[in-house]
Structures are given as structure tokens and as C-alpha cells.
């Protein structure tokens, strides 16, 4: 397709043109059907072409498409906030609505800083935000200083303020050279060391993805990780911000992933699946005490976008969450995640499969050249891209990634179908996945 004046994601990539979506399928311009094995980028959680969401958006467009948030309130965003808080842990009572994930994270950075200034006065020294290497929190200049996906940061590093980072819980290649459980989850305990090194009086927040998404490929933590992190944050008066932009809204089988470990963050950032892909959306869900400190202090969060609490987005959010509740979508995600697990032993037989990981319907496969040494393929082989092509040939879309080893090496991909996927569709997708991995193993022979 001639892209004319458009700047695409890549001028060199040869992408097919999508023309229609229905259920778990996306159709190209030649009428070929592809199973959406990654829900776009983990957002098309209720599948494509759901009429009742489109109807809700259309009705809102007819009623009122926009009223600027600095001049007007609107009932639809109040309703959306109520639906969102109904999914979150107790105490996470306030919602700030934006247009995307990066905006939600930027909002949390500013909320954390403003909270401490309002609570402790202008002299508050708490401003530093700690995050982790091998994480992704967005593509804006603010969020890139926070997060550590090297490939995406390198060019822009001179533009942003580099935040302090600890290593993620990459057990398959433990950055501390330890083994779970003897390690005593040293990667989580490292947060305490980092806070002490900086000085707790300067640290405002810690940001992390409950299951690391695109940078490492569904890297799930040991079960002790988040409770330890919560304890450390509370001990040092540091806000815990869970980036649930990929993991949230049922992806791992619970509304928010941190609920698996009974952890309540101070702030949850959500986006993507909150509106199922039917509208751009982001949300920051904030603990009562934080929002009310601002409410009872200056009275205004010093942040704002034209599309805060946009009525059309809000209508999409409410309709999506209600659809999820009505159709037991989270329960289906847990059941289909368990069904995927039955397939793991077969996938593990394939010579290039280093590790299959993740939770619920957020799964990742790390591809290696040598399973004993865990050596990756040379970057020039483009192994993740080859596997993706083999999947596409079989009508399955997956989400590839590279660079999880020190930012320069390693291949992986995410497999994360819509949460509404049926048993039969799941079996077809995992069957195609297995075939594609076997074909890739053949094609990659001798290239390690
Ligand atoms: C974990 C995580 N955080 C933040 C973002 C940024 O969201 P957006 O692309 O909507 O700005 C993403 C996007 O993929 C993400 O996966």
C-alpha cells in the first residue's frame, strides 16, 4: 500500500494492510484472516468489532462529543471513574482519565511529586523516581528517563533526566547470579539498598510493571516479589506505582495483576484494554489519601490535557468494563490461561524455546540458540522477526521484542490473545504457534 504523506512506524517495514476486525480475527485487504494472538499490543481484550461498544461511542458522539474539562464537568467520565474503581483494590478511589499509557505514567510522576509538596510543604525533598532496567513505561521524554529499555532509549538519552534503576526479576538470567528461592528474592530487596543509597528523604516513588511486557516478554515475578516491594515502599514513605498498562483489566485473570499477591499499590496506571482498543485511553487510579491531600490542599492537580475525561473515551470505557463484567471475561482469561499452560510442555520440546513464561493470558517465549548455555542468536539473524513471520504465514499475529539481554541481545515475543478467546480458538492459536516455532527452529539451524 502506498502510504503517501503518512509517517508510518517504519518506512522500511512491509506491513500488510488491515481492513476489518471481527472477534479474534483481523482481515487484510486480500481477505486473508489472521488470529490476533497479541490483542494488538495487549489491548483488544474483548476482540474486534463488538457492536455494543461501537453503539455506546456513537450515542455519546451524538449526545456530546466534547466539552473542555477546564470549563465543564461531564457525567460520562464520572461514570467511567466509578466503573474503573470498581475493578481496583480497596482504597484506590480516585481516577484521572487521559488518552494513553504514557500520559498515565507522566501523570503519576507529577502526582507523586505534588502529593509530597502538598503534604510536607514546598521544601519537600521527595522527587526522585526509581524504576527498573528492562522495563517500559512509555515513549515520552519523561517516561523514557524513568524506564530502561535500551534499544528504545539510546538515541534520545541526551534529552531526558535519567532516573535511578534497579534490575528486574529476570530469573532465567538472574542479574544477581542467584537461584530462586535460595536468592531470598534479592532483586526485590535491592530496592531498599537503592532507596538508602539515594536517601529516603529524596525518593518519591517506585515504578514497576507487575509482569514485564514488551521489553522482556511476559516476565512474571516470584510470588514474594510484590509483597516485599510493598513493604519496602511503605517503610520508606515511597509511593508504589504499578504500571498495569499491559497487565491490567483482566489480562492475567484478575482485574489488576497486583491483586494476585494481595498488594495495593498507591497508584495504578492503566490504559489499553480499559477501552478495549475502541478508543485511545489512559487512567491513573490513585489511593484516597493522596487525592484527598490535593483536594484538601491546593485543590487542583497541576496537570492537564485537552482530552482529560473526554466524554467519548469515557463512554467507551464504561461500555467495555460493563461488557467484561456481563460476559465474565476475567474468568475466561483465567481459564484460557490455564489451557495455555497445558501446551507449555510441548513448546518446551522445541530446540529454540529457552523459556515460556507469564501469567493468565499474558505469555512470552524467549528464543535461544543454545538451551544449555542460554546463548541468544546473533542480533543479525533477527530470530524474533523470523518467528513472527512464521506465525504470520500460519495466520497468527504475535508481538516480537529484542534486546532483553543488556539492551543489545536476545529475542522474545508476546502471545496474548483476546480475553474472550474460546477453547477452540485457543487450541487453534497454540497449534499454529507450535508449528511456527518448529518451522523457525528448522530455519534457524546452524545460525546460532
Ligand atoms: C507497560 C507499559 N507502560 C506504558 C506504555 C505506554 O503506553 P502508550 O503506548 O499508550 O503511551 C506501554 C505501551 O505499550 C506499556 O506496555
mmCIF file of N, CA and C and ligand atoms in Angstrom, residues 100-102 136-138 209 243 245-246 272, ligand 1:
data_model
loop_
_atom_site.group_PDB
_atom_site.id
_atom_site.type_symbol
_atom_site.label_atom_id
_atom_site.label_comp_id
_atom_site.label_asym_id
_atom_site.label_seq_id
_atom_site.Cartn_x
_atom_site.Cartn_y
_atom_site.Cartn_z
ATOM 1 N N UNK A 100 -3.754 7.968 26.969
ATOM 2 C CA UNK A 100 -2.848 6.866 26.643
ATOM 3 C C UNK A 100 -2.003 6.483 27.842
ATOM 4 N N UNK A 101 -1.236 5.419 27.673
ATOM 5 C CA UNK A 101 -0.435 4.897 28.768
ATOM 6 C C UNK A 101 0.682 5.835 29.199
ATOM 7 N N UNK A 102 1.394 6.398 28.226
ATOM 8 C CA UNK A 102 2.498 7.306 28.584
ATOM 9 C C UNK A 102 1.973 8.479 29.395
ATOM 10 N N UNK A 136 9.332 -0.910 30.462
ATOM 11 C CA UNK A 136 8.865 0.111 29.518
ATOM 12 C C UNK A 136 7.701 0.837 30.151
ATOM 13 N N UNK A 137 7.812 2.150 30.216
ATOM 14 C CA UNK A 137 6.719 2.922 30.806
ATOM 15 C C UNK A 137 6.185 3.988 29.849
ATOM 16 N N UNK A 138 6.648 3.970 28.613
ATOM 17 C CA UNK A 138 6.100 4.933 27.661
ATOM 18 C C UNK A 138 7.167 5.518 26.770
ATOM 19 N N UNK A 209 6.295 -2.709 36.352
ATOM 20 C CA UNK A 209 5.221 -3.486 35.722
ATOM 21 C C UNK A 209 5.077 -4.794 36.510
ATOM 22 N N UNK A 243 2.600 -0.118 37.081
ATOM 23 C CA UNK A 243 2.275 0.141 35.681
ATOM 24 C C UNK A 243 1.520 -1.080 35.164
ATOM 25 N N UNK A 245 -0.449 -1.110 32.601
ATOM 26 C CA UNK A 245 -0.932 -0.726 31.267
ATOM 27 C C UNK A 245 -1.085 -1.953 30.368
ATOM 28 N N UNK A 246 -0.200 -2.940 30.536
ATOM 29 C CA UNK A 246 -0.391 -4.202 29.808
ATOM 30 C C UNK A 246 -1.094 -5.253 30.664
ATOM 31 N N UNK A 272 -4.726 1.059 27.496
ATOM 32 C CA UNK A 272 -5.001 -0.021 26.549
ATOM 33 C C UNK A 272 -6.384 -0.671 26.686
HETATM 34 C C1 LIG B 1 3.852 -1.324 30.406
HETATM 35 C C2 LIG B 1 3.587 -0.148 29.525
HETATM 36 N N1 LIG B 1 3.635 1.081 30.041
HETATM 37 C C3 LIG B 1 3.391 2.179 29.284
HETATM 38 C C4 LIG B 1 3.090 2.078 27.952
HETATM 39 C C5 LIG B 1 2.817 3.301 27.130
HETATM 40 O O1 LIG B 1 1.502 3.348 26.716
HETATM 41 P P1 LIG B 1 1.092 4.171 25.392
HETATM 42 O O2 LIG B 1 1.740 3.498 24.238
HETATM 43 O O3 LIG B 1 -0.411 4.081 25.384
HETATM 44 O O4 LIG B 1 1.561 5.564 25.600
HETATM 45 C C6 LIG B 1 3.037 0.808 27.368
HETATM 46 C C7 LIG B 1 2.749 0.654 25.930
HETATM 47 O O5 LIG B 1 2.953 -0.349 25.323
HETATM 48 C C8 LIG B 1 3.299 -0.325 28.177
HETATM 49 O O6 LIG B 1 3.270 -1.561 27.669
#
